[in-house]
Every structure is written in structure tokens, then in C-alpha cells.
XYZ file of N, CA and C in Angstrom:
630
model
N 37.888 24.657 226.181
C 37.307 23.554 225.374
C 36.376 22.701 226.255
N 35.301 22.321 225.559
C 33.815 22.009 226.527
C 34.135 20.595 226.414
N 33.758 20.196 227.957
C 33.894 18.661 228.300
C 32.618 18.071 228.690
N 31.489 18.832 228.025
C 30.078 18.298 228.531
C 29.685 17.504 227.300
N 29.101 16.462 227.318
C 28.534 15.369 226.485
C 27.889 16.319 225.230
N 28.386 15.660 224.014
C 27.734 16.557 222.848
C 26.969 15.469 221.901
N 26.078 16.209 221.397
C 25.016 15.235 220.484
C 25.902 14.856 219.011
N 25.587 13.914 218.607
C 26.110 13.492 217.432
C 26.058 14.649 216.099
N 24.838 15.501 216.382
C 24.759 16.354 215.318
C 26.091 17.327 215.369
N 26.492 17.526 216.477
C 27.725 18.852 216.614
C 28.741 17.973 216.045
N 29.201 16.829 216.112
C 30.346 16.398 215.439
C 30.192 15.901 214.000
N 28.952 15.764 213.620
C 28.511 15.715 212.223
C 28.850 17.054 211.360
N 28.396 18.183 212.138
C 28.896 19.467 211.743
C 30.020 19.813 211.515
N 30.691 19.225 212.641
C 32.435 19.742 212.583
C 33.154 18.956 211.260
N 32.597 17.775 211.229
C 32.949 16.812 209.792
C 33.057 17.512 208.404
N 31.712 18.222 208.386
C 31.496 18.861 207.163
C 31.864 19.804 206.771
N 32.398 20.808 207.575
C 33.228 21.807 207.578
C 34.503 22.071 206.595
N 34.367 22.685 205.656
C 35.282 22.661 204.526
C 36.751 23.779 204.991
N 37.815 23.666 204.558
C 38.891 24.884 205.142
C 38.592 26.397 204.710
N 37.499 26.406 203.889
C 37.265 27.990 203.418
C 36.046 28.220 204.309
N 35.345 27.364 205.273
C 34.485 27.903 206.148
C 33.014 27.333 205.714
N 33.102 26.701 204.662
C 31.818 26.433 203.966
C 31.831 24.986 204.671
N 30.361 24.443 203.994
C 30.038 23.286 204.355
C 30.022 22.229 202.849
N 30.403 20.892 203.159
C 30.912 20.118 201.888
C 29.454 19.313 201.362
N 28.535 20.249 201.494
C 27.406 19.535 200.685
C 26.233 20.823 200.366
N 25.474 20.505 199.592
C 24.360 21.483 198.994
C 23.171 21.068 199.598
N 23.128 19.883 200.333
C 21.778 19.619 201.092
C 21.382 20.587 201.944
N 20.228 20.653 202.575
C 19.774 21.561 203.832
C 20.524 21.107 205.105
N 21.028 22.004 205.508
C 22.079 21.683 206.661
C 20.853 21.472 207.896
N 19.723 22.355 207.777
C 18.742 22.432 208.761
C 18.080 21.079 208.967
N 18.034 19.968 207.533
C 17.489 19.028 207.202
C 18.281 17.980 207.788
N 19.614 17.727 207.509
C 20.454 16.936 207.898
C 20.741 16.863 209.359
N 21.002 18.050 210.110
C 21.075 18.193 211.484
C 19.855 17.477 212.307
N 18.754 17.779 211.617
C 17.403 16.960 212.213
C 17.564 15.690 212.081
N 17.934 14.993 210.864
C 18.126 13.714 210.833
C 19.023 13.135 211.822
N 20.141 14.029 211.799
C 21.288 13.303 212.823
C 20.836 13.488 214.405
N 19.808 14.243 214.803
C 19.055 14.250 216.004
C 18.174 13.017 216.195
N 17.544 12.562 215.096
C 16.394 11.524 215.156
C 17.074 10.424 215.330
N 18.325 10.065 214.359
C 19.104 8.649 214.540
C 19.514 8.416 215.720
N 20.111 9.568 216.289
C 20.739 9.477 217.698
C 19.724 9.152 218.613
N 18.673 9.499 218.680
C 17.458 9.227 219.611
C 16.938 7.828 219.455
N 16.986 7.507 218.011
C 16.399 6.054 217.628
C 17.546 5.191 218.213
N 18.843 5.490 218.136
C 19.765 4.558 218.610
C 19.534 4.421 220.067
N 19.247 5.443 220.848
C 18.762 5.340 222.345
C 17.763 4.769 222.881
N 17.005 4.180 221.806
C 15.734 3.608 221.719
C 14.705 4.687 222.531
N 14.650 5.798 222.032
C 13.556 6.939 222.829
C 12.755 6.791 221.669
N 12.381 6.329 220.723
C 11.598 6.792 219.422
C 10.862 5.347 219.133
N 9.608 5.572 219.021
C 8.943 4.240 218.018
C 7.953 4.501 217.095
N 7.915 3.710 216.168
C 6.789 4.006 214.915
C 5.926 3.357 215.235
N 4.418 3.756 214.496
C 3.087 3.250 214.589
C 2.733 3.317 213.317
N 1.671 2.419 212.892
C 1.031 2.651 211.324
C 1.841 2.341 210.415
N 0.879 2.056 209.370
C 1.708 1.592 207.875
C 2.426 2.959 207.345
N 1.987 4.406 207.605
C 2.659 5.522 207.304
C 3.650 6.050 208.444
N 4.161 5.113 209.334
C 5.173 4.933 210.202
C 5.143 6.572 210.830
N 4.015 6.842 211.928
C 4.001 7.701 212.634
C 5.044 7.846 213.967
N 5.757 8.809 214.294
C 6.767 8.620 214.996
C 6.172 9.502 216.678
N 6.520 8.443 217.403
C 6.111 8.780 218.828
C 7.464 8.765 219.666
N 7.622 9.296 220.880
C 8.578 9.528 221.839
C 7.999 8.239 222.819
N 8.918 7.098 223.192
C 8.688 6.237 223.749
C 9.263 6.422 225.302
N 10.151 7.361 225.229
C 11.197 7.667 226.633
C 11.551 9.173 226.581
N 10.958 10.093 227.614
C 10.980 11.527 227.391
C 12.130 11.974 228.502
N 12.682 10.884 229.104
C 13.636 11.213 230.646
C 14.837 11.851 229.732
N 15.605 12.582 230.838
C 16.569 13.224 230.677
C 17.885 12.538 229.712
N 18.279 12.709 229.058
C 19.429 12.082 228.089
C 20.667 12.473 228.495
N 20.728 13.581 229.351
C 22.335 14.169 229.367
C 22.768 15.255 228.298
N 21.951 15.354 227.418
C 22.572 15.976 226.522
C 21.420 17.089 225.799
N 21.698 18.296 226.305
C 20.478 19.530 225.932
C 19.973 19.272 224.657
N 20.802 19.213 223.602
C 20.255 19.209 222.165
C 19.248 17.948 222.038
N 19.552 16.993 222.712
C 18.537 15.865 222.310
C 17.568 16.201 223.253
N 17.429 16.587 224.494
C 16.324 16.859 225.159
C 15.363 17.713 224.644
N 16.004 18.979 223.938
C 15.161 19.528 223.112
C 14.535 19.112 221.735
N 15.370 18.211 221.245
C 14.412 17.482 220.114
C 13.307 16.420 220.508
N 13.358 15.959 221.513
C 12.743 15.172 222.222
C 11.374 15.870 222.847
N 11.358 17.089 223.213
C 10.527 17.993 223.508
C 9.643 18.375 222.411
N 10.380 18.618 221.228
C 9.555 18.896 220.198
C 8.868 17.950 219.335
N 9.415 16.744 219.663
C 8.881 15.425 218.839
C 7.465 15.217 219.869
N 7.370 15.323 221.155
C 6.376 15.071 221.972
C 5.328 16.104 221.932
N 5.502 17.325 221.324
C 4.754 18.287 220.967
C 4.107 17.951 219.951
N 4.656 17.268 218.958
C 4.006 17.064 217.535
C 3.968 15.453 217.374
N 3.470 14.916 218.726
C 3.525 13.416 218.511
C 2.663 12.913 217.310
N 2.897 11.919 216.737
C 1.974 11.302 215.778
C 2.203 11.858 214.438
N 3.468 12.545 214.317
C 3.778 13.186 213.125
C 4.490 12.240 212.136
N 4.113 11.940 210.763
C 5.037 11.071 209.781
C 6.455 11.759 210.016
N 7.407 10.708 209.350
C 8.776 11.008 209.263
C 9.060 12.382 208.631
N 8.604 12.655 207.876
C 9.208 14.113 206.828
C 8.382 15.241 207.678
N 7.350 15.132 208.677
C 6.724 16.276 209.157
C 7.768 16.305 210.333
N 8.102 15.254 211.115
C 9.032 15.160 212.245
C 10.222 15.972 211.491
N 10.671 15.667 210.731
C 12.129 16.360 210.134
C 11.872 17.937 210.272
N 10.840 18.143 209.313
C 10.547 19.500 209.131
C 10.350 20.334 210.471
N 9.783 19.660 211.216
C 9.474 20.490 212.765
C 11.199 20.820 213.681
N 12.025 19.701 213.270
C 13.039 19.675 214.091
C 14.222 20.495 213.335
N 13.784 20.700 211.787
C 14.630 21.651 210.970
C 14.703 22.875 211.393
N 13.534 23.495 211.815
C 13.435 24.968 212.090
C 14.375 25.486 212.926
N 15.443 26.377 212.351
C 16.382 26.989 212.885
C 17.651 26.244 213.735
N 17.732 24.701 213.234
C 18.494 23.727 213.656
C 20.067 24.103 213.098
N 20.295 24.286 211.933
C 21.756 24.786 211.541
C 21.920 25.851 212.718
N 21.276 27.082 212.735
C 21.841 28.216 213.708
C 22.098 27.772 215.143
N 21.344 26.729 215.725
C 21.340 26.298 216.912
C 22.802 25.519 217.215
N 23.022 24.669 216.427
C 24.103 23.843 216.071
C 25.358 24.562 216.033
N 25.348 25.491 215.005
C 26.418 26.404 214.761
C 26.434 27.402 216.073
N 25.777 28.011 216.595
C 25.733 28.738 217.752
C 26.425 27.945 218.607
N 25.963 26.707 218.927
C 26.508 25.999 220.347
C 28.130 25.702 219.967
N 28.213 25.445 218.649
C 29.886 25.280 218.399
C 30.615 26.396 218.537
N 30.203 27.571 218.383
C 30.922 28.805 218.577
C 30.938 29.216 220.218
N 29.772 29.075 220.903
C 30.002 29.197 222.101
C 30.873 28.075 222.743
N 30.904 26.836 222.277
C 32.077 26.310 222.941
C 33.531 26.538 222.846
N 33.616 27.418 221.711
C 34.950 27.692 221.323
C 35.633 26.700 220.277
N 34.468 25.895 219.631
C 34.897 24.930 218.418
C 34.928 25.440 217.245
N 33.973 26.704 216.938
C 34.058 27.253 215.603
C 34.129 29.010 215.964
N 34.556 29.754 215.051
C 34.118 31.126 215.086
C 33.319 31.573 213.662
N 32.650 32.306 213.980
C 31.976 32.964 212.925
C 32.623 34.368 212.026
N 32.742 34.343 210.859
C 33.293 35.447 210.315
C 32.013 36.118 209.044
N 31.608 37.329 209.467
C 30.557 37.637 208.580
C 31.313 38.889 207.693
N 31.158 38.910 206.125
C 31.552 39.940 205.448
C 30.210 40.299 204.822
N 30.507 41.937 204.522
C 29.888 42.512 203.776
C 29.787 42.488 202.196
N 29.232 42.054 201.279
C 29.285 42.197 199.954
C 28.026 43.154 199.141
N 28.647 43.734 198.309
C 27.743 44.632 197.532
C 26.901 45.438 198.200
N 27.530 46.026 199.549
C 26.710 46.866 200.543
C 25.413 46.411 201.136
N 24.733 45.594 200.679
C 23.605 45.277 201.135
C 23.783 43.747 201.551
N 24.445 43.000 201.006
C 24.530 41.410 201.056
C 25.528 40.955 202.117
N 25.365 40.151 203.036
C 26.462 39.571 203.863
C 26.552 38.247 203.697
N 27.699 37.630 204.143
C 28.117 36.313 204.045
C 28.878 35.729 205.026
N 28.402 34.588 205.690
C 29.041 34.325 206.958
C 29.506 32.979 206.786
N 30.896 32.567 207.178
C 31.680 31.438 207.209
C 31.835 31.112 208.543
N 32.260 29.746 208.495
C 32.426 29.374 209.810
C 33.686 28.370 209.983
N 34.602 28.995 210.922
C 35.951 28.496 210.751
C 36.251 27.751 212.070
N 37.300 26.814 211.911
C 37.529 25.677 212.860
C 38.717 26.334 213.783
N 38.122 26.279 215.171
C 39.219 26.801 216.104
C 39.739 25.580 216.913
N 38.778 24.750 217.160
C 39.140 23.549 218.148
C 39.836 22.480 217.037
N 40.835 22.481 216.466
C 41.342 21.517 215.600
C 41.510 20.142 216.202
N 42.133 19.993 217.295
C 42.054 18.725 217.943
C 40.683 17.891 217.965
N 39.740 18.606 218.104
C 38.177 17.618 218.348
C 37.818 17.518 217.010
N 38.268 18.345 216.183
C 37.963 17.891 214.612
C 38.720 16.794 214.005
N 40.071 17.070 214.435
C 40.796 15.621 213.862
C 40.636 14.345 214.385
N 40.155 14.770 215.786
C 39.892 13.207 216.465
C 38.669 12.516 215.943
N 37.457 13.265 215.651
C 36.418 12.852 214.691
C 36.418 12.143 213.616
N 37.423 12.928 212.457
C 37.765 12.451 211.393
C 38.557 11.271 211.445
N 39.381 11.048 212.502
C 40.251 9.958 212.602
C 39.209 8.442 213.107
N 38.475 8.972 214.100
C 37.462 7.781 214.594
C 36.670 7.442 213.428
N 35.798 8.359 212.520
C 35.302 7.916 211.631
C 35.935 6.954 210.500
N 37.188 7.562 210.152
C 38.190 6.784 209.315
C 38.344 5.276 209.827
N 38.759 5.228 210.969
C 38.740 3.979 211.709
C 37.823 2.886 211.723
N 36.299 3.566 211.613
C 35.252 2.822 211.434
C 35.222 2.350 210.150
N 35.692 3.105 208.972
C 35.391 2.862 207.545
C 36.506 1.634 207.238
N 37.721 1.642 207.825
C 38.605 0.670 207.552
C 38.750 -0.300 208.764
N 37.557 -0.775 209.148
C 37.985 -1.784 210.096
C 37.915 -1.990 211.809
N 38.110 -0.503 212.326
C 38.515 -0.465 213.509
C 37.305 -1.849 214.347
N 38.138 -2.263 215.576
C 37.126 -3.273 216.244
C 36.703 -2.411 217.461
N 35.538 -2.893 217.499
C 34.163 -2.422 218.710
C 34.293 -0.629 218.796
N 34.041 -0.314 217.443
C 33.906 1.000 217.294
C 32.686 1.725 217.970
N 32.563 3.108 218.577
C 31.661 3.625 219.129
C 30.435 3.544 218.219
N 29.137 3.481 218.671
C 27.760 3.388 217.964
C 27.692 4.816 217.390
N 27.988 5.872 218.145
C 27.912 7.245 217.402
C 28.560 7.563 216.191
N 29.952 6.835 216.349
C 30.627 6.856 215.155
C 29.794 5.945 213.773
N 29.523 4.927 214.178
C 28.471 4.147 213.132
C 27.768 4.955 212.878
N 27.016 5.796 213.672
C 25.807 6.436 213.222
C 26.226 7.710 211.967
N 27.401 8.086 212.232
C 27.855 8.984 211.635
C 28.247 8.463 210.393
N 28.479 7.352 210.396
C 29.158 6.872 209.064
C 27.835 6.641 208.184
N 26.860 6.049 208.790
C 25.461 5.646 208.043
C 24.852 6.968 207.679
N 24.555 8.033 208.467
C 24.378 9.471 207.602
C 25.142 9.739 206.588
N 26.451 9.588 206.882
C 27.403 10.272 205.512
C 27.326 9.103 204.227
N 26.899 7.958 204.295
C 26.613 7.193 203.302
C 25.392 7.338 202.869
N 24.346 7.551 203.579
C 22.925 8.021 202.952
C 23.021 9.113 202.387
N 23.985 10.224 202.457
C 23.855 11.476 202.273
C 25.160 11.499 201.085
N 25.316 10.514 200.629
C 26.754 10.415 199.748
C 27.720 11.341 199.892
N 28.230 11.328 201.327
C 29.233 12.243 201.541
C 30.365 11.516 202.387
N 30.729 10.299 202.249
C 31.638 9.642 202.602
C 33.073 9.953 202.274
N 33.025 10.584 200.895
C 34.079 10.989 200.320
C 35.023 12.265 201.191
N 34.126 12.892 201.755
C 34.773 13.844 202.813
C 35.835 13.478 203.754
N 35.551 12.202 203.881
C 36.458 11.338 205.054
C 37.410 10.605 204.322
N 37.101 9.879 203.432
C 37.850 8.648 203.059
C 37.925 8.430 201.317
N 37.452 9.576 200.864
C 37.409 9.365 199.304
C 36.596 8.488 199.215
N 36.787 7.182 198.935
C 36.184 6.153 198.371
C 36.063 4.981 199.393
N 35.029 4.263 199.788
C 34.791 3.403 200.747
C 33.785 2.341 200.548
N 34.286 1.075 200.307
C 33.307 0.238 200.019
C 32.806 -0.522 201.241
N 33.361 -0.074 202.121
C 32.422 -0.589 203.477
C 31.488 0.191 204.012
N 31.341 1.502 203.537
C 30.462 2.241 204.417
C 28.917 1.919 204.433
N 28.868 1.588 202.952
C 27.199 0.773 202.821
C 26.628 -0.504 203.485
N 27.775 -1.203 203.800
C 27.732 -2.499 204.633
C 27.490 -2.047 205.988
N 28.465 -1.153 206.573
C 28.198 -0.735 207.929
C 26.640 -0.242 208.069
N 26.408 0.741 207.198
C 25.041 1.457 207.500
C 23.767 0.436 207.221
N 23.918 -0.557 206.889
C 22.824 -1.600 206.519
C 22.627 -2.390 207.919
N 24.038 -2.822 208.228
C 23.772 -3.752 209.492
C 23.256 -2.884 210.376
N 23.688 -1.445 210.501
C 23.324 -0.621 211.642
C 21.812 -0.327 211.515
N 21.175 0.084 210.322
C 19.665 0.003 210.298
C 18.951 -1.341 210.819
N 19.768 -2.210 210.730
C 19.128 -3.411 210.780
C 19.151 -3.544 212.469
N 19.965 -2.931 213.271
C 20.113 -3.085 214.705
C 18.883 -2.101 214.936
N 18.760 -0.987 214.414
C 18.009 0.395 214.826
C 17.178 0.612 213.854
N 16.185 -0.284 213.837
C 15.080 0.070 212.442
C 14.528 1.231 212.534
N 14.194 1.825 213.573
C 13.532 3.543 213.385
C 14.519 3.973 212.945
N 15.883 3.963 213.132
C 16.870 4.693 212.426
C 16.983 4.806 210.776
N 16.848 3.372 210.680
C 16.680 3.135 209.238
C 15.485 3.592 208.610
N 14.542 3.638 209.091
C 13.384 4.259 208.394
C 13.418 5.712 208.479
N 13.950 6.432 209.274
C 14.238 7.751 209.032
C 15.217 8.289 208.011
N 16.154 7.477 207.945
C 17.000 7.248 206.893
C 16.547 7.122 205.661
N 15.907 6.370 205.235
C 15.272 5.728 204.222
C 14.208 6.819 203.581
N 13.376 7.461 204.423
C 12.489 8.690 204.207
C 12.844 9.931 204.349
N 14.123 10.043 205.051
C 14.382 11.329 205.000
C 15.683 11.895 204.332
N 16.176 10.545 203.731
C 17.755 11.080 202.793
C 17.931 10.654 202.045
N 17.448 9.270 201.959
C 18.027 8.432 200.598
C 17.102 8.763 199.499
N 18.038 9.042 198.442
C 17.249 9.243 196.965
C 16.718 10.613 196.646
N 17.078 11.559 198.039
C 16.386 12.756 197.670
C 17.400 13.700 197.044
N 17.435 14.146 196.071
C 18.369 15.061 195.257
C 19.002 16.159 195.991
N 20.225 16.774 196.072
C 20.867 17.736 196.711
C 20.205 18.861 196.500
N 19.966 19.581 197.525
C 19.484 21.253 197.096
C 18.114 21.068 197.415
N 17.167 20.179 197.366
C 15.679 19.896 197.842
C 15.393 20.302 198.958
N 14.622 21.038 199.394
C 14.204 21.651 200.720
C 12.410 21.661 200.380
N 11.724 21.334 201.517
C 12.380 20.826 202.860
C 12.677 19.223 202.947
N 12.449 18.388 202.020
C 13.080 17.160 202.179
C 14.787 17.431 202.322
N 15.645 16.674 202.770
C 16.831 16.839 202.647
C 17.694 15.918 201.788
């Protein structure tokens, strides 16, 4: 079991995993994971926006203590001044493979690849660290049902679930998710812009928008 600090995106990936080793969304996982990285960096006040077209710049590129976030900062710094959708596209490249590869290396998941019709293969991802996933699920559910002093990372996951219409995978229906998200984006306006331009109102399955 890995005790190193993890990025929000890793916990988010575990939360989306279904019992059959698939993921509970038809949206681009690369794109969703890129947005998760951006909103966590926004919450850490590492990003700022300029201009009417919301061009994204890194305001602080010092070590976050989390390799996945450091890598994202380096990518954003390399492409500084990108509009939000361009920044998401840059971070999206290979992001699913990096996140799932990290979780496999940590012992949280195992991958299984089956050959189909001689030529095609299908890879599924199966939960190994059930305690970690159960804790994430319980923490998110607690936020949705009024936990006092919730961790901001858990609130960010709720905000992302709400924007992507995925709250049902944790709590069926929730009347509070949207309210929690709205307050969160008021607190972290850069994250709110990322969510607004990168997630909300985008039909499932469309790529590169998520």
C-alpha cells in the first residue's frame, strides 16, 4: 500500500471504477483526468487566468510534493498562455495511461488484458486496494450528506462529479452536490472557469472536449 501523497485524479479514477473493471462514464478519461489535475492546481493557487479569452499561466511552479501535479505544472509552463481547452488537450495526452499505470504500480489496481477475435484485445482494471476505494467513497458520501469541515480535495471531487453528471455513482441522487460545487467555484474561480469551459454542457463521448 502506498503512503505517498496522491493527486486528486488518482482518487477520482478509483471512484469511477465499476465492478467489471470498466469506468462509469462514456466521457474521455484522458480529458476528465486533465481537468482533475487543473482544478487541484487551481485550489492550490498555482494557476491564474488573463484576458477575455482566459489564457492560463502558472503562477507558482515550486514543488507540490505530488509528482503528478509537478508534471502537470511543467506541461502548463511549457505551453503557457494556452486557452482552457488547449490546456486540457495538452494535459490529456496519455493521461489515462499515466493515472492507471500509477495505480497499478501502487498496488491499488491490476490490469487484465483479454484477446478477442484473434486480433483485438480488451483491457479491464480491477480493484485490489478495496480499503482505499471504500474510504474515498465514504468521504465523498459524507461531503454530500453534510459532513462538517470536509477535506477540500473531497469537495473538489464532488464538484467534478457534479459537473460531469456522475454524482449517481456515489449517492444515487443528491440535492446538495450542485450547491457544494457552486460554493467551491466561488472560492476558487480559476477552477470554476476550468469546469465551465471544459466539462459542463459537453455531451458524453465527444473528444477532445470532455
